[in-house]
PDB file of C-alpha atoms in Angstrom:
ATOM      1  CA  UNK A  73      83.874  57.136  67.587  1.00 84.00           C
ATOM      2  CA  UNK A  74      87.589  57.673  68.129  1.00 91.00           C
ATOM      3  CA  UNK A  75      87.791  61.034  66.337  1.00 92.00           C
ATOM      4  CA  UNK A  76      85.119  62.490  68.603  1.00 91.00           C
ATOM      5  CA  UNK A  77      86.782  61.012  71.705  1.00 92.00           C
ATOM      6  CA  UNK A  78      90.206  62.459  70.836  1.00 92.00           C
ATOM      7  CA  UNK A  79      88.591  65.770  69.830  1.00 89.00           C
ATOM      8  CA  UNK A  80      86.489  66.136  72.982  1.00 92.00           C
ATOM      9  CA  UNK A  81      89.176  64.684  75.287  1.00 92.00           C
ATOM     10  CA  UNK A  82      92.465  65.429  73.548  1.00 92.00           C
ATOM     11  CA  UNK A  83      95.526  63.810  75.085  1.00 92.00           C
ATOM     12  CA  UNK A  84      98.775  65.651  75.757  1.00 94.00           C
ATOM     13  CA  UNK A  85      97.769  69.221  74.906  1.00 94.00           C
ATOM     14  CA  UNK A  86     100.423  71.775  75.807  1.00 95.00           C
ATOM     15  CA  UNK A  87     104.053  72.490  75.110  1.00 96.00           C
ATOM     16  CA  UNK A  88     107.595  71.996  76.354  1.00 95.00           C
ATOM     17  CA  UNK A  89     110.347  74.618  76.535  1.00 93.00           C
ATOM     18  CA  UNK A  90     111.507  74.846  72.921  1.00 89.00           C
ATOM     19  CA  UNK A  91     115.132  75.529  73.860  1.00 91.00           C
ATOM     20  CA  UNK A  92     115.404  72.416  76.052  1.00 94.00           C
ATOM     21  CA  UNK A  93     118.061  70.074  74.638  1.00 94.00           C
ATOM     22  CA  UNK A  94     115.830  67.046  75.225  1.00 96.00           C
ATOM     23  CA  UNK A  95     112.949  68.536  73.212  1.00 97.00           C
ATOM     24  CA  UNK A  96     112.293  68.329  69.484  1.00 97.00           C
ATOM     25  CA  UNK A  97     109.665  70.636  67.968  1.00 96.00           C
ATOM     26  CA  UNK A  98     107.824  70.139  64.694  1.00 95.00           C
ATOM     27  CA  UNK A  99     105.536  72.817  63.277  1.00 94.00           C
ATOM     28  CA  UNK A 100     103.593  72.044  60.115  1.00 95.00           C
ATOM     29  CA  UNK A 101     100.640  73.578  58.350  1.00 92.00           C
ATOM     30  CA  UNK A 102      98.206  72.872  55.556  1.00 73.00           C
ATOM     31  CA  UNK A 103      97.445  76.091  53.702  1.00 69.00           C
ATOM     32  CA  UNK A 104      94.558  74.356  51.922  1.00 69.00           C
ATOM     33  CA  UNK A 105      92.486  74.139  55.095  1.00 72.00           C
ATOM     34  CA  UNK A 106      94.289  76.460  57.502  1.00 84.00           C
ATOM     35  CA  UNK A 107      95.275  73.710  59.934  1.00 89.00           C
ATOM     36  CA  UNK A 108      98.459  74.285  61.936  1.00 93.00           C
ATOM     37  CA  UNK A 109      99.993  71.548  64.054  1.00 95.00           C
ATOM     38  CA  UNK A 110     102.792  71.947  66.612  1.00 96.00           C
ATOM     39  CA  UNK A 111     104.079  68.672  67.961  1.00 97.00           C
ATOM     40  CA  UNK A 112     106.875  68.299  70.513  1.00 98.00           C
ATOM     41  CA  UNK A 113     108.700  65.245  71.784  1.00 98.00           C
ATOM     42  CA  UNK A 114     110.751  64.927  74.967  1.00 98.00           C
ATOM     43  CA  UNK A 115     113.549  62.413  74.516  1.00 98.00           C
ATOM     44  CA  UNK A 116     115.415  60.557  77.283  1.00 97.00           C
ATOM     45  CA  UNK A 117     119.201  60.215  77.376  1.00 94.00           C
ATOM     46  CA  UNK A 118     118.911  56.765  75.841  1.00 94.00           C
ATOM     47  CA  UNK A 119     116.920  58.037  72.856  1.00 95.00           C
ATOM     48  CA  UNK A 120     113.416  57.000  73.894  1.00 98.00           C
ATOM     49  CA  UNK A 121     110.500  59.420  73.577  1.00 98.00           C
ATOM     50  CA  UNK A 122     109.341  59.898  77.176  1.00 98.00           C
ATOM     51  CA  UNK A 123     106.588  62.380  76.517  1.00 98.00           C
ATOM     52  CA  UNK A 124     104.880  64.265  73.711  1.00 98.00           C
ATOM     53  CA  UNK A 125     102.714  67.373  73.550  1.00 98.00           C
ATOM     54  CA  UNK A 126     100.782  69.123  70.829  1.00 97.00           C
ATOM     55  CA  UNK A 127      98.923  72.285  70.018  1.00 96.00           C
ATOM     56  CA  UNK A 128      96.763  72.125  66.927  1.00 94.00           C
ATOM     57  CA  UNK A 129      94.606  74.802  65.370  1.00 92.00           C
ATOM     58  CA  UNK A 130      92.249  73.081  62.999  1.00 89.00           C
ATOM     59  CA  UNK A 131      89.336  70.744  62.548  1.00 89.00           C
ATOM     60  CA  UNK A 132      88.395  67.838  64.783  1.00 92.00           C
ATOM     61  CA  UNK A 133      90.235  65.345  62.582  1.00 94.00           C
ATOM     62  CA  UNK A 134      93.471  67.355  62.824  1.00 94.00           C
ATOM     63  CA  UNK A 135      93.182  67.552  66.620  1.00 95.00           C
ATOM     64  CA  UNK A 136      92.347  63.842  66.857  1.00 96.00           C
ATOM     65  CA  UNK A 137      95.320  62.928  64.618  1.00 97.00           C
ATOM     66  CA  UNK A 138      97.668  65.012  66.808  1.00 97.00           C
ATOM     67  CA  UNK A 139      96.268  63.554  70.013  1.00 97.00           C
ATOM     68  CA  UNK A 140      96.583  59.981  68.745  1.00 97.00           C
ATOM     69  CA  UNK A 141     100.160  60.325  67.497  1.00 97.00           C
ATOM     70  CA  UNK A 142     101.326  61.829  70.817  1.00 97.00           C
ATOM     71  CA  UNK A 143      99.972  58.688  72.491  1.00 97.00           C
ATOM     72  CA  UNK A 144     101.578  56.376  69.946  1.00 98.00           C
ATOM     73  CA  UNK A 145     105.115  57.827  70.061  1.00 98.00           C
ATOM     74  CA  UNK A 146     105.540  57.542  73.842  1.00 98.00           C
ATOM     75  CA  UNK A 147     108.000  54.798  74.731  1.00 98.00           C
ATOM     76  CA  UNK A 148     109.251  54.533  71.153  1.00 98.00           C
ATOM     77  CA  UNK A 149     112.712  55.213  69.763  1.00 98.00           C
ATOM     78  CA  UNK A 150     113.102  58.063  67.270  1.00 98.00           C
ATOM     79  CA  UNK A 151     113.321  55.580  64.390  1.00 98.00           C
ATOM     80  CA  UNK A 152     110.195  53.766  65.580  1.00 98.00           C
ATOM     81  CA  UNK A 153     108.366  57.101  65.743  1.00 98.00           C
ATOM     82  CA  UNK A 154     109.484  57.902  62.190  1.00 98.00           C
ATOM     83  CA  UNK A 155     108.021  54.589  61.024  1.00 98.00           C
ATOM     84  CA  UNK A 156     104.466  55.647  61.968  1.00 98.00           C
ATOM     85  CA  UNK A 157     102.551  56.180  58.747  1.00 97.00           C
ATOM     86  CA  UNK A 158      99.620  58.491  58.148  1.00 96.00           C
ATOM     87  CA  UNK A 159      97.653  55.514  56.792  1.00 97.00           C
ATOM     88  CA  UNK A 160      97.794  53.866  60.244  1.00 98.00           C
ATOM     89  CA  UNK A 161      96.515  57.067  61.887  1.00 97.00           C
ATOM     90  CA  UNK A 162      93.738  57.407  59.304  1.00 97.00           C
ATOM     91  CA  UNK A 163      92.771  53.755  59.780  1.00 97.00           C
ATOM     92  CA  UNK A 164      92.765  53.950  63.596  1.00 97.00           C
ATOM     93  CA  UNK A 165      90.556  57.061  63.526  1.00 97.00           C
ATOM     94  CA  UNK A 166      88.493  55.867  60.527  1.00 96.00           C
ATOM     95  CA  UNK A 167      89.090  59.207  58.805  1.00 96.00           C
ATOM     96  CA  UNK A 168      87.056  59.874  55.655  1.00 95.00           C
ATOM     97  CA  UNK A 169      89.048  60.490  52.435  1.00 94.00           C
ATOM     98  CA  UNK A 170      88.554  64.275  52.663  1.00 93.00           C
ATOM     99  CA  UNK A 171      90.299  64.265  56.062  1.00 93.00           C
ATOM    100  CA  UNK A 172      93.322  62.109  55.156  1.00 94.00           C
ATOM    101  CA  UNK A 173      95.441  65.285  54.941  1.00 92.00           C
ATOM    102  CA  UNK A 174      95.042  65.631  58.724  1.00 93.00           C
ATOM    103  CA  UNK A 175      96.816  62.313  59.288  1.00 95.00           C
ATOM    104  CA  UNK A 176      99.531  63.346  56.798  1.00 95.00           C
ATOM    105  CA  UNK A 177     100.056  66.532  58.840  1.00 95.00           C
ATOM    106  CA  UNK A 178     100.530  64.436  61.993  1.00 96.00           C
ATOM    107  CA  UNK A 179     103.105  62.234  60.232  1.00 97.00           C
ATOM    108  CA  UNK A 180     104.912  65.331  58.920  1.00 97.00           C
ATOM    109  CA  UNK A 181     104.854  66.920  62.387  1.00 97.00           C
ATOM    110  CA  UNK A 182     106.492  63.931  64.068  1.00 98.00           C
ATOM    111  CA  UNK A 183     109.151  63.813  61.332  1.00 98.00           C
ATOM    112  CA  UNK A 184     109.836  67.531  61.837  1.00 98.00           C
ATOM    113  CA  UNK A 185     110.063  67.096  65.630  1.00 98.00           C
ATOM    114  CA  UNK A 186     112.557  64.220  65.294  1.00 98.00           C
ATOM    115  CA  UNK A 187     114.595  66.230  62.761  1.00 98.00           C
ATOM    116  CA  UNK A 188     114.659  69.216  65.142  1.00 97.00           C
ATOM    117  CA  UNK A 189     115.810  67.025  68.043  1.00 98.00           C
ATOM    118  CA  UNK A 190     118.530  65.406  65.913  1.00 97.00           C
ATOM    119  CA  UNK A 191     119.724  68.798  64.687  1.00 97.00           C
ATOM    120  CA  UNK A 192     120.169  69.936  68.307  1.00 95.00           C
ATOM    121  CA  UNK A 193     122.326  66.864  68.888  1.00 94.00           C
ATOM    122  CA  UNK A 194     124.192  67.031  65.561  1.00 87.00           C
ATOM    123  CA  UNK A 195     122.854  63.624  64.570  1.00 80.00           C
TER     124      UNK A 195
END
């Protein structure tokens, strides 16, 4: 089961220096369940996401969603990363309907990280 795998062996846990010009940081939360997700991307000079890290405080589905999206965005352009939909995350992890909000958080977090990076670069 992919949720359990990503929960027990989460990929890319950690953080980058927030002030680094090549780093975009997205912090989102879901008051309904208390989940908080911090997702960071490290972008190369040619606009490709080289690396991604996350720290998530929440349920297994939230951690699994964060872990999966950090894997998916590596090697993608910012626009390609923005095209990742929560439905794809939910489908990949086979999330039950009550946990769909976890995949939405992951989508929101990547959007926030890209927006933060672009703001640093006046894009």
